[in-house]
Amino acid sequence: MGKNRLAEQSSLYLRQHADNPVHWWPWCEEAFEVAQREQKPVLVSIGYSSCHWCHVMAHECFEDDYIASLMNRLFINIKVDREERPDVDQIYMEAVQMLNQQGGWPLNVFCFPDKTPFTGGTYFPPEDQGFGIIPWPHLLLRISDAFREQRDELRQNADAIRNNLHYLSGPTLEDPGAWENSLLLDGAQVIVETLDARLGGFGGTPKFPPSQTLGYLMAVRRTRACEQEMTELARSIDEALQICCHALVRGGLFDHVGGGFFRYSVDAEWRVPHFEKMLYDNALLLETLSKASTQYRWQGLEAAVRKTVRWLQQDFQIHPGVFAAALDADSEAGEGAYYLWSEAELREAVPASRVEDFLETFAIRGKDALNLYPWSAKDADYRSFAPVLEDLRDLREQRPAPTLDRKVLTAWNGLLLRGLSIAAWVWGEKDWLETVKQGLDWLWEHHRREDGTLATVSYPESGAVGEGDGFLDDYVNFALANLQFAMVADWLQVGFCEQYRERAVILASAVLERFADAEGDGFFFCSTRDAAGHIVRKKEWFDNAYPSGNSGMLHLCSLLSVQSHDLALSQAMTSLKRAYVERVRRMPNGVAFGLEALTWDAMGVAQLKVGAQVNLDALVASLREIPWRPLWLEVDSGMAANDLQLCVGTHCLAPTTSVEAVLEALGKGE
């Protein structure tokens, strides 16, 4: 029984551990059966291929023969790719957060053979490093002794954790009261009060790109209360959006040489990132920065978006419109080394006539290799260095590159294709919209099975697709991607709208059938079919690095409401609103994506039908001149050839040939 079983796995992260002396199992029932038979505790160790600290712990601990021998003798050891199995990761992450008030990756959780966790943590060093973190070998011995000698006490811990997990995902136990739209302004006020007004971002370090929070604030900014009265809240939102956008595209989170955004900044100044690049971050930022540009018209946003789209298409694309999951933080030279530049290197690479200005603009001085950081650069100066940055890109490509995790994730590609649809509309790029169509069609063909279920992941190298049903995020994000494309698809080719709208309806119906809670509000993460293998059927309410499925369902129900009179969607929207009352009161920044949907819904989803002879290119160019809002654009052959008719919510204006009248109506907040 003693062997490492990861060599044949499709996951890059699992294969990275295939040569460890640890007798790793993949996540499977057999591993827990062996643990039960041998009466051993189980270690579930979770990470992902581009995670720097996962690599560190692997090198320090899992590659060490002595430490591996302890793990093999005392535990049944299971390795999990959190991107492949987010259902497993969610349960154990929440358990560790209950115990330690924080989580992260690598995530190391100790369980009974029935899968119930009793303790855990994140990174552990191989020996005492003076930071108060118990060394991994000491922890292994302590837990093994406790499992042998204090099992009843551990069982009490495990039962308490399990009960709490059930409580958090159970039906609503108390009536929080009816939803009131005033909560939307209240939530925005709470958030702007946490703004770092000097450096951008909300709260302390580390700082993550606040894409979902900015999306919510932009929606609130369009409401009548802000738009027409120019309240103090409106001014606070303007300040927050502008300083945060500056931080995102002029700080070190953006890859100024190649394009794309790193995962987060370890410092308050946005200078030092963790250098992994994740598809979901870049998806959300494409959307956020594109929408923000229609409010603030800063050229720096366009440059960052265009550079990021180019990077995605050149370096991240697996099939046309289909993208890889992540790019590692580490390369052969260490974490971030691929992206850093020393003063000496730049003096060799940059033309002598410009090198001093470049070093000053991008804050590179001294012997150490640093991340480019043009925080204080004037726009004209920054743009003038575009040819130099292209030359540096060519030079950088000669370095050993980080590893690309080429797995194709349905949920993350859904986020990307949705964001790219919005970016294509904002920047007038039909080629990008064609890329979206290609990606949606590929996923529909390859990730949707004959029985209508979705695959969570596929692997280009092996062609393998997981056997289980997809998760809530897969259905919701893929549905929203089809829906957002449908909303603008007639601009690409008349008649496309109907096909992709129907796909979104099919996926939404599947969510209602497979993920709904018959006894309470909201939707479970796992389908009814796949829930049996877990200790709890979990719901995700709060947005994390990317939106929760329940937040996404608010968008889906709201946007489909103008296209479908499905009573089940209406009931789902009412149920979700009720569930968000208490959550927006307690933590509005944790449910920002859902609150954005509720804000647009309160304003009324806009639908613009046009006659067959309307010049769509000219119309779309005009629509791009007003701040962005969700808008259905559809050619209706039953209308007079040159007419336009705008409906907002349940209120429809009379048909008109005046584009200006439509723009005026759309520009008004509600």
XYZ file of C-alpha atoms in Angstrom:
670
model
C 0.000 0.000 0.000
C 2.942 2.335 0.541
C 3.457 4.356 -2.620
C 2.869 7.749 -4.165
C -0.216 7.565 -6.421
C -0.071 10.958 -8.124
C 2.001 10.272 -11.251
C -1.002 9.363 -13.393
C -3.161 12.285 -12.284
C -4.212 14.921 -14.829
C -3.748 17.826 -12.415
C -0.439 19.669 -12.787
C -0.426 20.402 -9.054
C -0.785 16.734 -8.146
C 1.883 15.724 -10.651
C 4.225 18.296 -9.078
C 4.087 16.089 -5.958
C 4.396 12.763 -7.761
C 8.095 12.412 -6.908
C 7.681 13.224 -3.204
C 8.663 10.412 -0.836
C 5.259 10.981 0.788
C 2.774 8.205 -0.038
C 0.217 10.618 -1.435
C -3.278 9.579 -2.418
C -5.515 11.678 -4.654
C -8.901 12.540 -3.154
C -10.857 9.280 -3.292
C -13.049 7.085 -1.120
C -10.442 4.329 -1.042
C -7.999 6.493 0.917
C -10.549 7.056 3.691
C -11.426 3.360 3.700
C -7.756 2.531 4.268
C -7.606 5.106 7.073
C -10.636 3.494 8.699
C -9.168 0.012 8.385
C -5.777 1.056 9.777
C -7.293 3.465 12.339
C -5.101 6.354 11.249
C -5.882 10.062 11.026
C -6.008 11.577 7.561
C -3.997 14.563 6.361
C -5.745 16.473 3.576
C -3.214 18.864 2.024
C -4.678 21.357 -0.445
C -2.986 23.796 -2.806
C -2.615 24.772 -6.442
C 0.114 24.783 -9.048
C 0.930 28.515 -9.056
C 1.005 28.922 -5.251
C 4.426 30.085 -4.009
C 4.054 28.944 -0.396
C 2.731 25.596 -1.563
C 6.020 25.144 -3.390
C 8.000 26.267 -0.349
C 6.370 23.747 1.978
C 6.707 21.018 -0.631
C 10.453 21.633 -0.954
C 11.046 22.019 2.780
C 8.816 19.233 4.089
C 7.266 16.922 1.534
C 10.570 16.296 -0.266
C 12.380 15.528 3.002
C 12.854 11.786 3.575
C 12.615 11.945 7.371
C 9.495 14.100 7.400
C 7.926 11.944 4.702
C 8.619 8.832 6.762
C 6.694 10.356 9.685
C 3.782 11.240 7.438
C 3.721 7.776 5.878
C 3.903 5.959 9.212
C 1.406 8.074 11.129
C -1.154 9.288 8.558
C -3.013 8.572 5.378
C -1.958 11.503 3.199
C -4.184 13.022 0.521
C -3.215 15.753 -1.973
C -5.954 17.965 -3.439
C -5.830 20.524 -6.233
C -8.159 23.250 -4.944
C -8.904 24.414 -8.490
C -9.947 20.931 -9.531
C -11.905 20.239 -6.324
C -13.206 23.551 -4.970
C -15.929 21.603 -3.145
C -13.314 19.903 -0.956
C -11.319 23.096 -0.506
C -14.351 25.118 0.626
C -15.280 22.726 3.415
C -11.806 22.420 4.873
C -10.939 26.084 4.383
C -14.003 27.114 6.369
C -13.103 24.617 9.081
C -9.584 26.035 9.413
C -10.935 29.593 9.456
C -13.201 28.594 12.351
C -10.180 27.333 14.259
C -7.605 30.003 13.397
C -9.610 33.033 12.168
C -7.612 32.886 8.958
C -6.863 30.522 6.113
C -4.849 30.264 2.948
C -2.780 27.866 0.897
C -1.163 25.488 1.409
C -4.088 24.276 3.498
C -3.259 21.327 5.759
C -6.174 19.730 7.586
C -6.246 16.691 9.867
C -9.384 14.558 9.773
C -10.981 11.424 11.114
C -11.444 8.607 8.593
C -15.065 9.796 8.175
C -13.661 13.036 6.608
C -14.551 15.239 9.600
C -11.734 17.738 10.346
C -10.511 18.242 13.900
C -7.583 20.660 13.437
C -5.478 22.254 10.741
C -3.554 25.252 9.489
C -1.700 26.603 6.492
C 2.087 26.762 6.043
C 4.317 24.988 8.567
C 8.144 25.125 8.437
C 10.395 22.069 8.811
C 12.018 23.463 11.956
C 11.604 26.284 14.441
C 12.243 29.588 12.661
C 11.461 31.842 15.608
C 8.094 33.081 14.328
C 5.931 31.117 16.717
C 4.843 28.541 14.128
C 5.186 24.952 15.269
C 7.531 22.941 13.016
C 5.779 20.430 10.796
C 7.483 17.311 12.228
C 6.575 18.362 15.788
C 2.984 18.960 14.737
C 2.772 15.537 13.099
C 3.949 13.823 16.275
C 1.615 15.833 18.512
C -1.408 15.101 16.388
C -0.565 11.429 16.124
C -0.200 11.199 19.928
C -3.476 13.053 20.462
C -5.295 10.799 18.004
C -4.056 7.781 19.918
C -4.481 9.087 23.473
C -7.113 11.867 23.340
C -9.377 10.719 20.564
C -12.582 11.529 22.435
C -11.507 15.144 22.837
C -10.595 15.367 19.155
C -13.957 13.879 18.274
C -15.682 16.606 20.279
C -13.730 19.218 18.298
C -14.653 17.518 15.056
C -18.331 17.284 15.928
C -18.415 20.976 16.862
C -16.797 21.929 13.543
C -19.193 19.725 11.620
C -22.209 21.169 13.409
C -21.046 24.716 12.675
C -20.558 23.871 9.000
C -24.096 22.508 8.849
C -25.467 25.581 10.619
C -23.772 28.005 8.218
C -25.155 26.185 5.182
C -28.575 25.378 6.612
C -31.893 27.107 5.987
C -32.444 30.610 7.331
C -33.442 30.164 10.973
C -34.709 33.677 11.669
C -36.665 36.127 9.541
C -34.238 38.990 8.792
C -37.034 41.226 7.566
C -37.931 42.392 4.088
C -35.362 43.661 1.608
C -35.195 47.457 1.344
C -33.268 49.255 -1.390
C -31.919 51.702 1.189
C -29.577 48.881 2.224
C -27.695 49.418 -1.029
C -26.686 52.955 -0.059
C -25.962 51.856 3.512
C -23.603 49.134 2.310
C -21.733 51.491 -0.010
C -21.310 53.989 2.833
C -19.766 51.326 5.062
C -17.322 50.328 2.339
C -16.075 53.809 1.373
C -15.323 54.513 5.022
C -12.650 51.772 4.886
C -10.882 53.280 1.856
C -7.151 53.889 2.019
C -7.524 57.370 0.570
C -3.798 57.807 -0.057
C -2.900 54.483 -1.636
C -6.165 52.837 -2.645
C -7.733 49.595 -1.576
C -9.961 48.809 1.385
C -8.566 47.712 4.723
C -4.997 46.722 5.503
C -2.429 44.417 3.961
C -2.255 42.202 2.063
C -4.171 44.084 -0.597
C -6.157 42.187 -3.199
C -7.625 43.788 -6.333
C -11.066 44.961 -5.136
C -12.835 44.237 -8.426
C -16.206 43.226 -7.013
C -16.290 46.097 -4.533
C -15.559 48.621 -7.285
C -18.288 47.110 -9.456
C -20.797 47.591 -6.653
C -19.705 51.179 -6.021
C -19.960 51.993 -9.722
C -23.535 50.706 -9.752
C -24.480 52.742 -6.672
C -22.877 55.794 -8.270
C -25.394 55.516 -11.116
C -28.426 55.599 -8.835
C -30.553 58.732 -8.792
C -29.582 59.398 -5.178
C -25.953 59.792 -6.261
C -26.173 60.835 -9.905
C -28.528 63.773 -9.612
C -28.016 65.019 -6.079
C -24.195 64.625 -5.971
C -24.267 63.601 -2.351
C -21.307 63.159 -0.064
C -21.592 59.445 -0.806
C -21.244 60.170 -4.530
C -18.069 62.180 -3.898
C -16.689 59.411 -1.685
C -17.388 56.828 -4.378
C -15.675 58.951 -7.027
C -12.633 59.248 -4.788
C -12.567 55.515 -4.089
C -12.924 54.505 -7.723
C -10.264 56.874 -8.985
C -7.589 56.119 -6.379
C -8.203 52.371 -6.649
C -8.035 52.420 -10.446
C -4.783 54.368 -10.224
C -3.375 51.832 -7.765
C -4.312 48.923 -10.015
C -2.757 50.207 -13.241
C 0.110 52.333 -11.916
C 1.218 50.112 -9.048
C 3.166 46.886 -9.041
C 0.127 44.612 -9.318
C 0.052 45.233 -13.075
C 2.703 43.651 -15.285
C 3.819 46.778 -17.125
C 6.040 44.827 -19.488
C 3.794 41.997 -20.615
C 0.287 42.804 -19.408
C -1.960 41.020 -16.940
C -2.326 41.385 -13.183
C -0.672 39.532 -10.337
C -2.731 38.029 -7.534
C -2.211 40.460 -4.646
C 0.167 42.910 -3.034
C 1.933 42.100 0.220
C 2.468 45.790 1.021
C 0.190 48.804 1.390
C 1.852 50.641 -1.522
C 0.960 47.976 -4.127
C 4.631 47.638 -4.947
C 5.488 44.033 -4.025
C 3.048 41.451 -5.361
C 2.828 37.722 -5.070
C 3.640 37.018 -8.674
C 1.205 34.294 -9.656
C -1.277 35.325 -12.323
C -4.762 33.858 -12.014
C -7.348 33.790 -14.789
C -10.154 34.911 -12.482
C -8.343 38.073 -11.305
C -7.689 39.140 -14.855
C -11.259 38.314 -15.869
C -12.729 40.491 -13.131
C -10.287 43.333 -13.754
C -11.046 43.407 -17.489
C -14.672 44.001 -16.553
C -14.038 46.448 -13.711
C -11.499 48.664 -15.461
C -13.506 48.742 -18.682
C -16.670 49.838 -16.873
C -14.718 52.375 -14.802
C -13.338 53.946 -17.971
C -16.846 54.892 -19.086
C -17.288 56.823 -15.832
C -13.861 58.512 -15.632
C -12.399 58.449 -19.169
C -8.791 57.923 -18.105
C -6.556 56.631 -20.902
C -4.478 54.631 -18.461
C -7.372 52.181 -18.048
C -7.624 51.517 -21.770
C -3.892 50.839 -22.070
C -3.977 48.319 -19.207
C -7.038 46.532 -20.582
C -5.658 46.283 -24.108
C -2.313 45.016 -22.901
C -4.004 42.433 -20.702
C -6.210 41.155 -23.525
C -3.164 40.811 -25.757
C -1.317 38.895 -23.031
C -4.277 36.577 -22.510
C -4.592 35.851 -26.208
C -0.879 35.318 -26.772
C 0.230 33.598 -23.579
C -2.852 32.148 -21.868
C -5.073 30.933 -24.703
C -5.432 27.146 -25.022
C -8.042 27.096 -27.796
C -9.612 30.142 -29.466
C -11.518 31.837 -26.637
C -10.505 29.229 -24.047
C -7.902 30.057 -21.430
C -5.551 28.389 -18.958
C -6.037 28.597 -15.209
C -2.871 30.134 -13.786
C 0.750 31.106 -14.258
C 3.156 30.130 -11.504
C 4.723 32.684 -9.204
C 8.054 30.849 -9.365
C 10.518 30.169 -12.140
C 13.931 28.521 -12.041
C 15.447 31.668 -10.542
C 12.869 31.943 -7.747
C 9.627 33.717 -6.950
C 9.014 36.687 -9.209
C 12.482 36.581 -10.747
C 11.013 36.439 -14.251
C 9.490 39.914 -13.769
C 12.202 41.811 -11.853
C 14.791 44.234 -13.244
C 17.970 45.617 -11.781
C 19.329 49.045 -12.568
C 22.318 47.446 -14.280
C 20.093 45.328 -16.546
C 18.023 48.324 -17.536
C 21.077 50.440 -18.292
C 22.012 47.763 -20.822
C 18.508 47.379 -22.262
C 17.097 50.912 -22.416
C 18.456 53.461 -24.933
C 21.039 55.686 -23.265
C 19.098 58.821 -24.141
C 16.107 57.603 -22.131
C 17.537 55.384 -19.434
C 17.701 57.957 -16.635
C 14.103 58.999 -17.224
C 13.031 55.358 -17.345
C 14.751 54.505 -14.064
C 13.120 57.521 -12.427
C 9.661 56.864 -13.872
C 9.610 53.183 -12.917
C 11.366 53.609 -9.542
C 14.356 51.340 -10.175
C 17.545 52.208 -8.300
C 20.303 50.226 -6.626
C 21.736 46.745 -7.005
C 18.603 44.729 -6.215
C 16.273 43.496 -8.926
C 12.911 45.223 -8.445
C 9.386 45.245 -9.773
C 8.542 48.152 -12.091
C 6.550 50.738 -10.149
C 5.455 53.866 -12.090
C 3.169 55.149 -9.312
C 3.987 58.823 -9.837
C 4.384 58.735 -13.616
C 2.602 61.364 -15.650
C 0.383 59.843 -18.324
C 2.380 61.303 -21.214
C 5.656 60.009 -19.768
C 4.203 56.552 -19.184
C 2.847 56.315 -22.733
C 6.141 57.479 -24.187
C 7.876 54.408 -22.815
C 5.606 51.936 -24.648
C 8.329 50.992 -27.204
C 10.854 50.473 -24.400
C 8.459 48.166 -22.543
C 7.980 46.163 -25.753
C 11.752 45.736 -26.027
C 11.882 44.589 -22.414
C 9.139 42.074 -23.158
C 11.280 40.580 -25.921
C 14.273 40.411 -23.577
C 12.227 38.878 -20.776
C 11.001 36.093 -23.007
C 14.600 34.845 -23.138
C 14.454 34.110 -19.392
C 13.237 30.767 -18.017
C 9.491 31.307 -17.776
C 7.115 30.305 -14.979
C 4.982 27.217 -15.570
C 1.543 27.649 -17.095
C -1.193 25.472 -15.612
C -3.118 24.603 -18.771
C -6.214 23.153 -17.147
C -9.444 24.622 -18.515
C -11.891 25.530 -15.750
C -15.501 26.172 -16.719
C -16.209 28.689 -13.956
C -13.073 30.749 -14.503
C -13.463 30.776 -18.282
C -17.037 31.901 -17.735
C -15.765 34.875 -15.739
C -13.205 35.683 -18.415
C -15.641 35.491 -21.324
C -18.149 37.657 -19.465
C -15.473 40.266 -18.715
C -14.177 40.172 -22.272
C -17.712 40.723 -23.629
C -17.992 43.875 -21.544
C -14.505 45.025 -22.560
C -15.321 44.389 -26.236
C -18.419 46.590 -25.947
C -16.646 49.392 -24.067
C -13.666 49.537 -26.422
C -15.556 48.782 -29.645
C -13.622 45.602 -30.394
C -15.678 43.128 -32.425
C -12.640 40.844 -32.704
C -12.735 40.364 -28.939
C -16.428 39.576 -29.147
C -15.692 36.953 -31.797
C -13.163 35.432 -29.397
C -15.893 35.258 -26.759
C -18.213 33.450 -29.163
C -15.513 30.912 -29.994
C -14.879 30.236 -26.310
C -18.564 29.867 -25.457
C -19.081 27.464 -28.336
C -16.045 25.363 -27.389
C -17.128 25.049 -23.774
C -20.704 24.220 -24.806
C -19.396 21.441 -27.051
C -16.634 20.045 -24.819
C -17.699 20.759 -21.215
C -21.431 20.130 -21.514
C -22.334 16.453 -21.574
C -25.245 14.756 -23.326
C -27.229 14.608 -20.066
C -26.914 18.386 -19.656
C -24.382 18.303 -16.805
C -21.261 20.445 -16.921
C -17.680 19.355 -16.451
C -15.708 21.517 -14.036
C -12.344 20.970 -15.699
C -10.605 19.533 -18.730
C -6.927 19.031 -19.472
C -5.497 19.767 -22.923
C -2.664 17.289 -22.467
C -4.806 14.278 -21.550
C -8.223 15.336 -22.769
C -9.584 14.164 -19.435
C -12.798 15.658 -18.153
C -14.025 15.057 -14.613
C -16.834 12.548 -14.152
C -18.990 14.381 -11.593
C -21.565 17.073 -12.138
C -20.217 20.600 -12.216
C -20.469 22.961 -9.271
C -22.760 25.950 -8.818
C -20.011 28.327 -9.946
C -19.624 26.416 -13.217
C -23.297 26.731 -14.128
C -23.726 30.312 -12.939
C -20.554 31.774 -14.445
C -21.053 29.952 -17.745
C -24.676 31.095 -17.843
C -23.656 34.709 -17.137
C -21.029 34.542 -19.880
C -23.612 33.341 -22.403
C -26.049 35.958 -21.131
C -23.620 38.882 -21.342
C -22.663 37.827 -24.862
C -26.355 37.537 -25.794
C -26.931 41.101 -24.573
C -24.498 42.491 -27.165
C -24.354 39.659 -29.728
C -26.641 41.259 -32.332
C -23.975 43.946 -32.714
C -21.626 41.170 -33.875
C -24.234 39.458 -36.060
C -27.987 39.959 -36.042
C -29.743 36.879 -34.707
C -26.999 35.708 -32.341
C -28.836 37.069 -29.308
C -31.531 34.389 -29.249
C -29.194 31.373 -29.377
C -27.012 32.438 -26.458
C -29.938 33.709 -24.413
C -31.482 30.251 -24.735
C -28.262 28.660 -23.499
C -28.351 30.897 -20.430
C -31.964 29.885 -19.765
C -31.041 26.191 -20.029
C -28.191 26.623 -17.548
C -30.325 28.677 -15.158
C -32.999 25.958 -15.220
C -30.349 23.387 -14.368
C -29.317 25.455 -11.341
C -32.900 25.618 -10.102
C -33.279 21.861 -10.529
C -29.950 20.644 -9.121
C -28.703 23.178 -6.579
C -31.737 24.784 -4.904
C -32.411 24.360 -1.180
C -35.959 23.087 -0.821
C -36.017 24.122 2.841
C -34.290 27.496 2.805
C -32.850 30.357 0.818
C -30.112 30.182 -1.755
C -28.262 27.483 -3.635
C -25.808 24.781 -2.605
C -22.329 24.585 -4.098
C -22.658 20.888 -4.970
C -25.506 19.402 -6.961
C -27.891 16.946 -5.354
C -26.112 14.137 -7.177
C -22.624 14.997 -5.932
C -23.424 16.024 -2.359
C -23.343 12.530 -0.864
C -19.559 12.296 -0.671
C -19.144 15.263 1.698
C -19.662 15.785 5.416
C -21.804 18.846 4.669
C -23.607 20.230 1.645
C -22.191 23.709 1.682
C -23.504 27.071 0.514
C -21.194 29.901 -0.430
C -22.697 33.282 0.397
C -19.636 35.484 0.631
C -17.495 36.472 -2.332
C -13.839 35.606 -2.004
C -11.224 35.967 -4.720
C -14.052 35.610 -7.208
C -17.831 35.891 -6.814
C -19.887 33.300 -4.983
C -22.448 31.323 -6.943
C -25.276 32.848 -4.933
C -24.080 36.366 -5.781
C -23.921 35.325 -9.416
C -27.462 33.971 -9.240
C -28.689 37.448 -8.300
C -27.240 38.739 -11.586
C -28.649 35.810 -13.532
C -32.172 36.080 -12.120
C -32.262 39.856 -12.552
C -30.988 39.906 -16.142
C -33.232 37.053 -17.249
C -36.255 38.706 -15.668
C -36.683 41.000 -18.660
C -36.459 38.059 -21.064
C -38.363 35.344 -19.220
C -41.483 35.244 -17.105
C -40.354 32.073 -15.349
C -41.997 32.107 -11.918
C -39.190 29.966 -10.481
C -36.607 32.648 -11.331
C -38.771 35.303 -9.708
C -39.134 33.193 -6.576
C -35.384 32.557 -6.486
C -34.719 36.303 -6.686
C -37.102 36.968 -3.794
C -35.489 34.229 -1.705
C -31.984 35.518 -2.385
C -32.936 39.092 -1.533
C -34.224 37.912 1.842
C -31.003 36.022 2.491
C -28.846 39.077 1.725
C -30.548 41.418 4.185
C -28.508 40.392 7.199
C -25.347 39.826 5.188
C -25.288 43.353 3.783
C -25.842 44.707 7.291
C -22.932 42.715 8.682
C -20.393 42.661 5.869
C -21.320 44.490 2.638
C -17.802 44.175 1.228
C -18.159 40.380 1.501
C -21.221 40.279 -0.773
C -20.347 43.133 -3.138
C -20.976 41.202 -6.350
C -24.479 40.326 -5.205
C -25.117 43.907 -4.126
C -24.063 45.146 -7.549
C -26.768 42.927 -9.068
C -29.352 44.200 -6.597
C -28.398 47.797 -7.377
C -28.834 47.387 -11.119
C -32.066 45.490 -10.476
C -33.382 48.344 -8.338
C -32.577 50.790 -11.152
C -34.299 48.539 -13.690
C -32.626 46.339 -16.288
C -32.510 48.212 -19.598
C -33.599 46.665 -22.893
C -33.157 48.431 -26.228
C -34.930 46.997 -29.258
C -34.083 48.436 -32.651
C -35.403 48.149 -36.166
C -33.606 46.222 -38.874
C -32.247 49.321 -40.646
C -30.680 50.974 -37.598
C -26.912 51.459 -38.011
C -25.689 49.296 -35.127
C -22.065 50.402 -35.275
C -23.058 54.052 -34.976
C -25.591 53.258 -32.256
C -23.088 51.251 -30.198
C -20.493 54.000 -30.579
C -23.030 56.448 -29.121
C -23.982 54.106 -26.287
C -20.324 53.838 -25.317
C -20.266 57.567 -24.619
C -22.425 57.226 -21.496
C -21.452 55.430 -18.279
C -21.902 51.667 -18.535
C -24.985 49.880 -17.279
C -26.418 46.434 -18.098
C -28.243 46.736 -21.414
C -29.959 44.255 -23.706
C -29.503 45.248 -27.351
C -31.666 43.309 -29.798
C -32.726 43.774 -33.377
C -36.486 43.299 -33.700
C -37.674 42.773 -37.271
C -41.233 43.500 -36.164
C -40.419 47.153 -35.456
C -40.333 50.006 -37.930
C -37.012 49.832 -39.735
C -35.374 52.891 -38.128
C -37.097 52.892 -34.740
C -35.596 52.380 -31.306
C -37.567 51.464 -28.198
C -36.086 51.545 -24.710
C -37.580 49.734 -21.734
C -36.140 50.137 -18.232
C -37.558 47.633 -15.816
C -41.297 47.545 -16.502
C -41.422 51.059 -18.013
C -41.184 51.395 -21.798
C -40.732 54.625 -23.728
C -42.526 55.230 -26.996
C -40.628 54.167 -30.121
C -38.384 56.897 -31.487
C -35.768 57.496 -34.146
C -33.773 59.752 -31.781
C -30.599 58.184 -30.423
C -30.186 61.272 -28.237
C -33.504 60.596 -26.497
C -32.422 57.037 -25.734
C -29.064 58.194 -24.399
C -30.732 60.766 -22.173
C -33.070 58.158 -20.712
C -30.258 55.657 -20.154
C -28.067 58.289 -18.537
C -30.577 58.935 -15.774
C -30.151 57.025 -12.536
C -33.174 55.506 -10.861
